[in-house]
Short mmCIF file of C-alpha atoms in Angstrom, two decimals:
data_model
loop_
_atom_site.label_atom_id
_atom_site.label_comp_id
_atom_site.label_asym_id
_atom_site.label_seq_id
_atom_site.Cartn_x
_atom_site.Cartn_y
_atom_site.Cartn_z
CA MET A 16 0.00 0.00 0.00
CA LYS A 17 1.24 3.46 -0.90
CA LYS A 18 2.73 5.58 1.87
CA LEU A 19 0.03 7.48 3.74
CA PHE A 20 0.32 11.24 4.03
CA LEU A 21 -1.62 13.00 6.79
CA PHE A 22 -2.30 16.72 6.52
CA PHE A 23 -4.42 19.24 8.36
CA LEU A 24 -7.02 21.08 6.35
CA GLY A 25 -6.18 24.60 7.40
CA LEU A 26 -8.32 27.58 8.21
CA LEU A 27 -9.88 29.40 5.28
CA PRO A 28 -12.21 32.37 5.11
CA THR A 29 -15.89 31.48 5.00
CA LEU A 30 -17.23 32.35 1.55
CA LEU A 31 -20.59 33.88 0.72
CA PHE A 32 -21.98 30.58 -0.48
CA SER A 33 -25.54 31.93 -0.19
CA GLN A 34 -24.95 34.09 -3.26
CA ASN A 35 -25.33 30.93 -5.35
CA ILE A 36 -28.74 29.94 -3.99
CA TYR A 37 -31.29 29.39 -6.77
CA TRP A 38 -34.23 28.74 -4.46
CA GLU A 39 -35.20 27.49 -1.01
CA LYS A 40 -38.25 25.40 -0.07
CA ASN A 41 -39.37 25.15 3.58
CA LEU A 42 -40.99 21.97 4.94
CA ASN A 43 -42.22 20.98 8.41
CA GLY A 44 -40.40 17.86 9.51
CA ARG A 45 -36.97 16.28 9.92
CA ALA A 46 -34.92 15.92 6.76
CA VAL A 47 -34.43 12.24 5.88
CA ALA A 48 -33.60 11.71 2.20
CA LEU A 49 -33.52 13.28 -1.28
CA ALA A 50 -33.60 11.67 -4.73
CA ILE A 51 -33.53 13.52 -8.07
CA ASN A 52 -34.84 11.87 -11.23
CA ASN A 53 -33.83 12.43 -14.83
CA ASN A 54 -36.32 15.31 -15.25
CA ASN A 55 -34.61 17.15 -12.35
CA ASN A 56 -37.68 16.66 -10.17
CA ILE A 57 -36.75 16.35 -6.49
CA GLY A 58 -38.23 13.57 -4.40
CA TYR A 59 -37.93 13.91 -0.63
CA VAL A 60 -38.71 12.09 2.61
CA ILE A 61 -39.33 13.85 5.94
CA ASN A 62 -40.39 12.67 9.40
CA SER A 63 -42.85 14.71 11.45
CA HIS A 64 -43.79 13.61 14.98
CA LEU A 65 -45.06 10.03 14.45
CA ASP A 66 -45.65 10.36 10.72
CA SER A 67 -43.51 10.38 7.61
CA GLN A 68 -44.06 12.05 4.25
CA ILE A 69 -42.83 11.33 0.74
CA GLY A 70 -43.26 14.06 -1.86
CA MET A 71 -41.91 15.59 -5.05
CA LEU A 72 -40.98 19.13 -6.08
CA ASP A 73 -40.41 20.20 -9.65
CA SER A 74 -37.10 21.80 -10.66
CA SER A 75 -38.48 25.24 -9.73
CA SER A 76 -39.46 24.18 -6.15
CA ASN A 77 -43.22 23.84 -6.78
CA MET A 78 -44.91 21.03 -4.83
CA VAL A 79 -46.22 18.40 -7.26
CA TRP A 80 -47.50 15.72 -4.87
CA SER A 81 -47.03 14.27 -1.38
CA HIS A 82 -48.20 11.27 0.67
CA THR A 83 -48.24 10.77 4.45
CA PHE A 84 -47.60 7.45 6.21
CA ASN A 85 -47.89 6.31 9.82
CA GLY A 86 -44.55 5.85 11.52
CA TRP A 87 -41.10 7.23 10.85
CA ILE A 88 -38.86 6.26 7.99
CA ASP A 89 -35.50 5.96 9.68
CA PRO A 90 -32.77 5.52 8.57
CA PRO A 91 -33.06 7.00 5.04
CA ALA A 92 -34.67 4.56 2.61
CA PHE A 93 -35.25 6.34 -0.68
CA THR A 94 -33.84 6.39 -4.20
CA SER A 95 -34.87 7.09 -7.79
CA ASN A 96 -34.72 5.38 -11.18
CA LEU A 97 -32.87 7.58 -13.66
CA GLU A 98 -34.47 5.79 -16.63
CA ASN A 99 -38.23 5.75 -15.89
CA ASN A 100 -38.20 8.47 -13.18
CA ASN A 101 -39.91 6.27 -10.56
CA TYR A 102 -39.13 6.62 -6.86
CA TYR A 103 -38.39 3.67 -4.56
CA LEU A 104 -39.27 3.92 -0.86
CA GLY A 105 -38.13 1.30 1.65
CA LYS A 106 -40.27 1.01 4.79
CA ASN A 107 -40.31 -1.91 7.22
CA ASP A 108 -39.71 -5.10 5.19
CA SER A 109 -41.06 -3.87 1.83
CA ILE A 110 -40.26 -1.51 -1.02
CA SER A 111 -42.91 0.70 -2.63
CA VAL A 112 -42.56 2.10 -6.14
CA PHE A 113 -44.10 5.50 -6.98
CA ASN A 114 -44.27 6.95 -10.46
CA GLU A 115 -43.60 10.61 -11.23
CA ASN A 116 -47.28 11.43 -10.73
CA GLY A 117 -47.16 10.16 -7.15
CA THR A 118 -49.13 6.93 -7.77
CA ARG A 119 -47.87 3.83 -6.00
CA ILE A 120 -47.58 1.33 -8.83
CA HIS A 121 -45.90 -1.60 -7.06
CA ARG A 122 -45.02 -2.95 -3.62
CA PHE A 123 -42.93 -6.01 -2.85
CA ARG A 124 -41.11 -7.59 0.08
CA MET A 125 -37.38 -8.07 0.48
CA PRO A 126 -36.24 -11.68 -0.10
CA THR A 127 -34.88 -12.23 3.42
CA GLU A 128 -35.89 -13.49 6.83
CA ALA A 129 -34.59 -10.39 8.59
CA THR A 130 -37.08 -8.32 10.56
CA GLU A 131 -35.12 -5.07 10.42
CA PRO A 132 -36.38 -2.18 8.27
CA THR A 133 -35.39 -2.20 4.62
CA LEU A 134 -32.77 0.41 3.81
CA LEU A 135 -32.38 1.57 0.21
CA LEU A 136 -28.76 2.56 -0.16
CA ALA A 137 -28.00 3.63 -3.71
CA SER A 138 -29.07 3.50 -7.34
CA ASP A 139 -27.80 4.05 -10.88
CA LYS A 140 -29.53 3.93 -14.25
CA ASP A 141 -29.70 0.10 -14.25
CA HIS A 142 -29.90 -1.05 -10.61
CA TYR A 143 -30.81 -0.18 -7.06
CA LEU A 144 -29.23 -1.53 -3.92
CA ALA A 145 -30.92 -2.39 -0.62
CA VAL A 146 -29.82 -3.82 2.73
CA ASP A 147 -31.85 -5.11 5.65
CA GLY A 148 -30.83 -5.32 9.27
CA SER A 149 -29.56 -1.75 9.38
CA ARG A 150 -29.06 -1.40 13.13
CA SER A 151 -29.03 -4.73 14.91
CA SER A 152 -26.10 -7.12 15.25
CA ILE A 153 -27.59 -9.75 12.92
CA ILE A 154 -25.81 -10.68 9.71
CA LYS A 155 -27.09 -8.23 7.15
CA ARG A 156 -27.57 -8.83 3.46
CA LEU A 157 -27.14 -6.64 0.42
CA ALA A 158 -29.66 -7.13 -2.37
CA LEU A 159 -29.14 -5.79 -5.91
CA TYR A 160 -32.20 -5.38 -8.16
CA ASP A 161 -32.86 -4.23 -11.69
CA TYR A 162 -35.79 -1.91 -12.35
CA SER A 163 -38.13 -4.75 -13.24
CA ASN A 164 -37.68 -5.57 -9.52
CA SER A 165 -35.83 -8.79 -10.34
CA LEU A 166 -33.18 -9.82 -7.84
CA ILE A 167 -29.72 -9.90 -9.47
CA ALA A 168 -27.60 -10.79 -6.46
CA CYS A 169 -27.95 -11.11 -2.69
CA TRP A 170 -25.03 -11.65 -0.30
CA PRO A 171 -24.08 -11.13 3.36
CA THR A 172 -22.07 -8.05 4.30
CA LEU A 173 -19.77 -7.22 7.16
CA ASP A 174 -21.60 -7.47 10.48
CA LYS A 175 -21.48 -3.74 11.19
CA VAL A 176 -23.81 -0.76 11.37
CA HIS A 177 -24.21 0.49 7.81
CA TYR A 178 -24.55 4.14 6.96
CA LYS A 179 -23.79 4.85 3.33
CA ALA A 180 -23.31 3.07 0.02
CA THR A 181 -22.43 4.17 -3.49
CA LEU A 182 -23.47 2.25 -6.61
CA LYS A 183 -21.54 3.45 -9.65
CA GLY A 184 -20.75 1.52 -12.84
CA ASN A 185 -19.75 -2.01 -11.86
CA ARG A 186 -18.79 -1.11 -8.28
CA ILE A 187 -20.55 -0.96 -4.92
CA CYS A 188 -18.84 0.84 -2.04
CA LEU A 189 -20.21 0.28 1.46
CA SER A 190 -19.26 2.28 4.59
CA SER A 191 -19.99 1.07 8.10
CA TRP A 192 -18.89 1.38 11.71
CA GLN A 193 -19.18 -0.54 14.95
CA TYR A 194 -18.77 -0.01 18.68
CA GLY A 195 -16.22 -2.23 20.35
CA GLY A 196 -17.36 -1.60 23.90
CA GLY A 197 -19.13 1.20 25.74
CA PHE A 198 -20.59 4.30 24.15
CA TYR A 199 -18.01 6.10 21.99
CA THR A 200 -15.23 3.71 23.04
CA ASN A 201 -13.26 1.31 20.88
CA VAL A 202 -15.20 2.35 17.79
CA HIS A 203 -14.00 1.36 14.35
CA GLY A 204 -14.91 2.43 10.83
CA TYR A 205 -14.89 0.16 7.79
CA ILE A 206 -15.09 0.48 4.02
CA ALA A 207 -15.59 -2.35 1.50
CA MET A 208 -15.66 -2.32 -2.31
CA TYR A 209 -17.69 -4.99 -4.13
CA ASN A 210 -18.44 -5.85 -7.74
CA LEU A 211 -22.04 -6.40 -8.87
CA SER A 212 -21.82 -10.11 -8.02
CA GLY A 213 -20.93 -9.40 -4.41
CA GLN A 214 -17.23 -10.25 -4.70
CA VAL A 215 -15.05 -8.19 -2.35
CA LEU A 216 -12.51 -6.15 -4.34
CA TRP A 217 -10.81 -4.46 -1.39
CA THR A 218 -11.43 -3.40 2.20
CA ASP A 219 -9.96 -0.98 4.72
CA SER A 220 -10.61 0.17 8.28
CA LEU A 221 -10.09 3.31 10.37
CA PRO A 222 -9.79 3.14 14.16
CA ASP A 223 -11.69 5.64 16.32
CA CYS A 224 -14.06 6.58 13.46
CA ILE A 225 -17.87 6.58 13.27
CA ASN A 226 -20.57 8.02 10.98
CA ASN A 227 -18.82 7.00 7.78
CA PHE A 228 -19.80 8.04 4.24
CA ASN A 229 -18.31 7.49 0.81
CA CYS A 230 -18.56 8.48 -2.84
CA ILE A 231 -16.96 7.31 -6.10
CA ASP A 232 -15.92 9.93 -8.65
CA ASP A 233 -16.02 9.66 -12.44
CA ALA A 234 -12.41 8.43 -12.48
CA GLU A 235 -13.32 5.54 -10.07
CA ASN A 236 -11.45 7.06 -7.14
CA THR A 237 -13.19 6.71 -3.78
CA TYR A 238 -13.53 9.35 -1.05
CA TYR A 239 -14.25 8.22 2.50
CA VAL A 240 -15.21 10.70 5.22
CA SER A 241 -15.84 9.91 8.88
CA GLU A 242 -16.16 11.48 12.31
CA TYR A 243 -13.05 10.66 14.34
CA LEU A 244 -12.42 10.72 18.08
CA ASP A 245 -9.32 12.19 19.71
CA TYR A 246 -8.84 10.46 23.06
CA THR A 247 -5.98 12.75 24.10
CA ILE A 248 -8.62 14.89 25.84
CA PRO A 249 -9.70 12.91 28.94
CA LEU A 250 -13.42 12.19 29.41
CA ASN A 251 -14.46 14.43 26.53
CA PRO A 252 -12.77 13.40 23.29
CA SER A 253 -12.71 16.04 20.61
CA MET A 254 -13.98 15.12 17.20
CA GLY A 255 -13.40 16.15 13.62
CA LEU A 256 -13.52 14.88 10.06
CA ARG A 257 -11.08 12.31 8.76
CA ILE A 258 -10.97 11.97 4.98
CA ARG A 259 -9.23 9.39 2.82
CA LYS A 260 -8.89 9.09 -0.93
CA TYR A 261 -8.40 5.68 -2.56
CA ASP A 262 -7.47 4.85 -6.13
CA PRO A 263 -9.56 2.23 -8.03
CA ASN A 264 -7.44 -0.58 -6.54
CA GLY A 265 -7.95 0.53 -2.94
CA THR A 266 -4.54 2.16 -2.47
CA ILE A 267 -4.66 5.12 -0.09
CA LEU A 268 -3.59 8.27 -1.97
CA TRP A 269 -3.86 10.63 0.98
CA GLU A 270 -5.50 11.19 4.35
CA LYS A 271 -6.48 14.59 5.77
CA SER A 272 -8.52 15.98 8.65
CA TRP A 273 -10.58 19.02 9.63
CA ASP A 274 -11.48 19.88 13.23
CA GLY A 275 -14.19 22.43 12.47
CA ASP A 276 -11.73 25.34 12.77
CA ASN A 277 -10.16 24.49 16.13
CA ASN A 278 -13.46 23.20 17.47
CA LYS A 279 -11.93 21.36 20.43
CA GLN A 280 -14.45 19.43 22.57
CA GLY A 281 -17.18 20.06 20.03
CA LEU A 282 -18.45 17.60 17.44
CA VAL A 283 -17.83 17.67 13.69
CA ILE A 284 -20.35 15.25 12.21
CA PRO A 285 -20.60 14.35 8.51
CA TYR A 286 -24.05 13.51 7.14
CA SER A 287 -23.55 13.37 3.38
CA ILE A 288 -20.84 13.36 0.71
CA THR A 289 -21.06 13.66 -3.07
CA HIS A 290 -18.35 13.71 -5.73
CA ILE A 291 -18.07 16.67 -8.09
CA PRO A 292 -19.14 15.61 -11.60
CA GLY A 293 -16.72 15.58 -14.51
CA GLY A 294 -13.73 13.37 -13.64
CA ASP A 295 -11.21 13.54 -10.79
CA ARG A 296 -12.43 16.84 -9.31
CA GLY A 297 -12.90 16.27 -5.59
CA PHE A 298 -16.07 16.25 -3.53
CA ILE A 299 -18.52 18.21 -1.36
CA VAL A 300 -19.36 17.10 2.19
CA GLY A 301 -22.13 18.40 4.46
CA GLY A 302 -22.85 17.97 8.15
CA ALA A 303 -22.89 19.76 11.49
CA VAL A 304 -20.37 21.45 13.80
CA THR A 305 -21.50 21.70 17.42
CA ARG A 306 -20.53 24.55 19.69
CA PRO A 307 -17.95 23.49 22.31
CA GLU A 308 -19.29 23.20 25.85
CA SER A 309 -16.03 24.74 27.07
CA ILE A 310 -17.19 28.18 25.84
CA GLY A 311 -20.71 27.90 27.21
CA GLY A 312 -22.30 26.01 24.37
CA ASP A 313 -24.82 23.20 24.48
CA ILE A 314 -23.62 19.91 22.99
CA ASN A 315 -26.83 20.01 20.89
CA GLU A 316 -26.12 23.48 19.51
CA ALA A 317 -24.79 23.10 15.99
CA GLN A 318 -24.09 24.93 12.76
CA GLY A 319 -24.67 23.22 9.47
CA PHE A 320 -21.57 23.19 7.28
CA ILE A 321 -20.64 22.44 3.68
CA LEU A 322 -17.05 21.94 2.52
CA ARG A 323 -15.83 21.76 -1.05
CA VAL A 324 -12.56 19.80 -1.25
CA ASP A 325 -10.42 19.42 -4.37
CA LYS A 326 -8.88 16.18 -5.66
CA ASP A 327 -5.73 16.73 -3.58
CA GLY A 328 -7.62 17.25 -0.31
CA ASN A 329 -7.42 21.04 -0.12
CA ILE A 330 -10.48 22.99 1.00
CA VAL A 331 -11.64 25.22 -1.87
CA TRP A 332 -14.31 26.91 0.23
CA LYS A 333 -16.46 26.27 3.27
CA TYR A 334 -19.80 27.57 4.46
CA LYS A 335 -21.38 27.52 7.90
CA LYS A 336 -25.05 28.36 8.35
CA ASP A 337 -25.81 30.34 11.50
CA ILE A 338 -28.47 29.04 13.87
CA ASP A 339 -30.92 30.77 16.21
CA ALA A 340 -29.42 29.24 19.37
CA VAL A 341 -32.30 30.50 21.56
CA ASN A 342 -35.07 28.70 19.68
CA ARG A 343 -33.32 26.07 17.55
CA TYR A 344 -30.68 23.39 18.03
CA PHE A 345 -28.80 20.64 16.23
CA ALA A 346 -28.82 21.97 12.69
CA GLY A 347 -27.08 20.28 9.79
CA TYR A 348 -26.94 19.46 6.09
CA PHE A 349 -28.29 15.91 5.93
CA GLU A 350 -28.27 15.19 2.20
CA LEU A 351 -26.38 16.48 -0.86
CA THR A 352 -27.08 15.44 -4.45
CA TRP A 353 -26.72 16.72 -8.02
CA ASP A 354 -29.23 17.00 -10.84
CA LYS A 355 -28.30 16.27 -14.45
CA ASP A 356 -27.49 19.96 -15.08
CA ASN A 357 -25.00 19.93 -12.18
CA TYR A 358 -26.97 22.00 -9.72
CA LEU A 359 -26.38 20.92 -6.13
CA THR A 360 -29.44 20.25 -3.98
CA ALA A 361 -29.04 20.16 -0.19
CA PHE A 362 -31.43 19.00 2.55
CA TYR A 363 -30.97 21.21 5.63
CA CYS A 364 -32.70 20.72 8.98
CA GLU A 365 -33.03 22.40 12.39
CA SER A 366 -34.82 21.23 15.55
CA ASP A 367 -37.09 23.33 17.80
CA ARG A 368 -35.84 23.78 21.37
CA THR A 369 -38.76 25.81 22.80
CA PRO A 370 -40.55 24.00 25.68
CA GLY A 371 -43.25 21.63 24.48
CA ASN A 372 -42.07 21.70 20.87
CA GLU A 373 -38.96 19.54 21.09
CA MET A 374 -40.34 17.10 18.51
CA ASN A 375 -40.76 19.83 15.90
CA ASN A 376 -38.24 19.98 13.05
CA PHE A 377 -37.81 22.46 10.23
CA ALA A 378 -36.46 21.16 6.94
CA GLN A 379 -35.30 23.18 3.96
CA ILE A 380 -34.49 22.00 0.45
CA ILE A 381 -31.97 24.36 -1.16
CA LYS A 382 -30.86 24.39 -4.79
CA TYR A 383 -27.42 25.85 -5.46
CA SER A 384 -25.40 26.83 -8.48
CA ILE A 385 -21.77 26.00 -7.68
CA ASP A 386 -19.05 27.98 -9.47
CA GLY A 387 -16.61 25.77 -11.30
CA VAL A 388 -18.86 22.70 -11.12
CA THR A 389 -19.72 22.24 -14.76
CA SER A 390 -19.85 19.10 -16.81
CA VAL A 391 -16.87 19.17 -19.17
CA GLU A 392 -17.42 16.56 -21.86
CA ARG A 393 -14.71 15.34 -24.18
CA GLU A 394 -16.14 15.43 -27.70
CA ASN A 395 -14.18 12.49 -29.21
CA SER A 396 -10.79 10.77 -29.13
CA GLU A 397 -9.22 13.33 -31.48
CA ILE A 398 -5.99 14.95 -30.28
CA PRO A 399 -5.87 18.54 -31.64
CA THR A 400 -2.63 20.12 -32.83
CA ASP A 401 -3.38 23.63 -31.53
CA PHE A 402 -5.24 25.46 -28.79
CA SER A 403 -8.57 26.93 -29.88
CA LEU A 404 -11.65 28.58 -28.40
CA SER A 405 -14.84 28.44 -30.46
CA GLN A 406 -17.73 30.89 -30.56
CA ASN A 407 -20.48 29.83 -28.18
CA TYR A 408 -23.63 28.31 -29.66
CA PRO A 409 -26.34 29.49 -29.71
CA ASN A 410 -25.44 33.18 -29.63
CA PRO A 411 -27.40 35.25 -28.63
CA PHE A 412 -28.72 32.79 -26.01
CA ASN A 413 -31.25 32.49 -23.17
CA PRO A 414 -30.34 31.17 -20.66
CA THR A 415 -27.92 28.38 -21.67
CA THR A 416 -25.22 28.10 -24.30
CA THR A 417 -22.40 25.67 -25.17
CA ILE A 418 -18.72 26.59 -25.39
CA SER A 419 -16.19 24.35 -27.18
CA PHE A 420 -12.41 24.48 -26.84
CA SER A 421 -9.35 22.40 -27.74
CA VAL A 422 -6.15 21.70 -25.81
CA PRO A 423 -3.28 19.88 -27.58
CA THR A 424 -1.39 18.91 -24.41
CA SER A 425 -2.27 18.05 -20.83
CA GLY A 426 -2.23 20.92 -18.37
CA GLN A 427 -4.14 23.25 -16.07
CA VAL A 428 -7.08 24.84 -17.93
CA SER A 429 -9.53 27.52 -16.80
CA LEU A 430 -12.60 28.88 -18.56
CA LYS A 431 -14.14 31.92 -16.85
CA ILE A 432 -16.98 34.34 -17.58
CA TYR A 433 -16.67 38.12 -17.03
CA ASP A 434 -19.00 41.07 -17.39
CA LEU A 435 -17.93 44.15 -19.36
CA LEU A 436 -16.55 45.76 -16.18
CA GLY A 437 -14.09 42.88 -15.88
CA ARG A 438 -15.80 41.28 -12.90
CA GLU A 439 -15.74 37.49 -12.82
CA VAL A 440 -19.29 36.12 -12.76
CA SER A 441 -18.67 32.39 -13.16
CA THR A 442 -15.94 29.76 -13.37
CA LEU A 443 -16.85 26.93 -15.74
CA VAL A 444 -13.56 25.01 -15.76
CA ASN A 445 -10.57 25.17 -13.43
CA GLU A 446 -8.71 21.88 -13.47
CA GLU A 447 -6.08 19.79 -15.22
CA LEU A 448 -7.33 18.35 -18.52
CA SER A 449 -5.73 15.86 -20.88
CA ALA A 450 -5.31 16.72 -24.57
CA GLY A 451 -8.63 16.77 -26.43
CA VAL A 452 -11.65 18.69 -27.70
CA TYR A 453 -14.13 19.65 -24.98
CA ASN A 454 -17.67 21.02 -24.66
CA THR A 455 -19.15 22.70 -21.62
CA LYS A 456 -22.49 24.37 -20.92
CA PHE A 457 -22.94 27.82 -19.39
CA ASP A 458 -26.21 28.60 -17.57
CA ALA A 459 -26.86 32.35 -17.17
CA SER A 460 -30.23 32.05 -15.44
CA GLN A 461 -29.14 34.37 -12.62
CA LEU A 462 -27.51 37.02 -14.83
CA SER A 463 -29.02 40.07 -16.48
CA SER A 464 -29.22 40.55 -20.23
CA GLY A 465 -26.08 41.94 -21.78
CA ILE A 466 -22.70 41.16 -23.31
CA TYR A 467 -20.31 38.90 -21.46
CA VAL A 468 -16.73 37.78 -22.13
CA TYR A 469 -15.50 34.21 -21.76
CA ARG A 470 -11.77 33.56 -21.45
CA LEU A 471 -9.82 30.32 -21.89
CA THR A 472 -6.47 30.18 -20.08
CA ALA A 473 -3.98 27.33 -20.51
CA PRO A 474 -0.16 27.02 -20.45
CA ASN A 475 1.18 29.53 -23.00
CA PHE A 476 -2.32 30.30 -24.30
CA ILE A 477 -5.05 32.88 -23.56
CA SER A 478 -8.09 33.55 -25.74
CA SER A 479 -11.30 35.51 -25.17
CA LYS A 480 -14.60 35.91 -27.01
CA LYS A 481 -17.84 37.80 -26.46
CA MET A 482 -21.35 36.41 -26.16
CA MET A 483 -24.78 38.01 -25.76
CA LEU A 484 -27.44 37.04 -23.22
CA VAL A 485 -30.94 38.16 -24.26
CA LYS A 486 -33.81 37.56 -21.83
#
């Protein structure tokens, strides 16, 4: 295994992430799960008191439909089919299938003797993955289905508590953790990579780690984030994030950590991680940072946080959402996911701390436009002989247009948009690209009509062109 490098993710200024908010939708309940279908409609699950609700918003945040069920859905048990746009909800020992109109079109039971609730873990365009026995110590089983609800494979997993899985291509990555003794003592985190037949490709473990999540990027690298314990502080171990990156063969490329900006004796808890689309580009992780008791905070007081981390483990930006500590507590970003146009959707939640209302939760679905997170598609296998920047098409445009460019050698490439005063309004590309011809889409939905300049910068090459937005 490659030598492990451990770094500290240093302090960075908090950016005005809220400037990129497209819309926010408020819901009454505790955030549980999100799933976005191929039409960019957003399915959600929330818990409210003793009930649960499944619903769907369109891409503009309008409520399309919702259904209420008795009992909570916990842990998250929800995914979508990217081909037929159906939603799959796991509850108790069965899976219900809802179409895009909100009609339940099918319900079937898991093929197992386990009595634990069904947990839907992940999906891609061809399959969805479920596990039962999500919290007990029984041997749990993974079940892989196609979208005709036919069982493809079913196999036992590690006997741990499972929190997150990723299904991508021909790989399944499963994160889990387990107590070894008393509460928050002798804990251990685990990660396992399987193929679609259930064969173990590689495994790894992290001591003193819980609440583990993973994602696989478009280059088949795996990111693994967990909450780690530092027992050097007696009786009250401090916690932070521990992050590892693995190559496709399971070799550790690096390990880094973040303590919530010197948040000693507070908690730094991850709740969701998602890779940045378009190759080896890093990831975004969301969760909660609690206020340290040592400065008068309540262990349940928390700020939600989002970190963007590049492929080398450096924090690009971070955002912490302030909380009304008098009336609310334990806030956090519980789910992060992308739509097909590379807008990030987050599920944020706060709990009510006023007397008599402790069971009340306030959820918020937020759609973001993230600078520099743009799908960069290689057009073909052609290797160009020169740099070039093409005129955008269509032009004039409203609100989207495509920009093509060529790079004859590998290197760092940036493509940025400026207004006529020279102010940068968007970063479409800022990464190392191999030689090739590329296309990328620019969405100017939040900009005013006018003329804008786009500039391609590469080693020994700079080129700019104008384009016109007409609304």
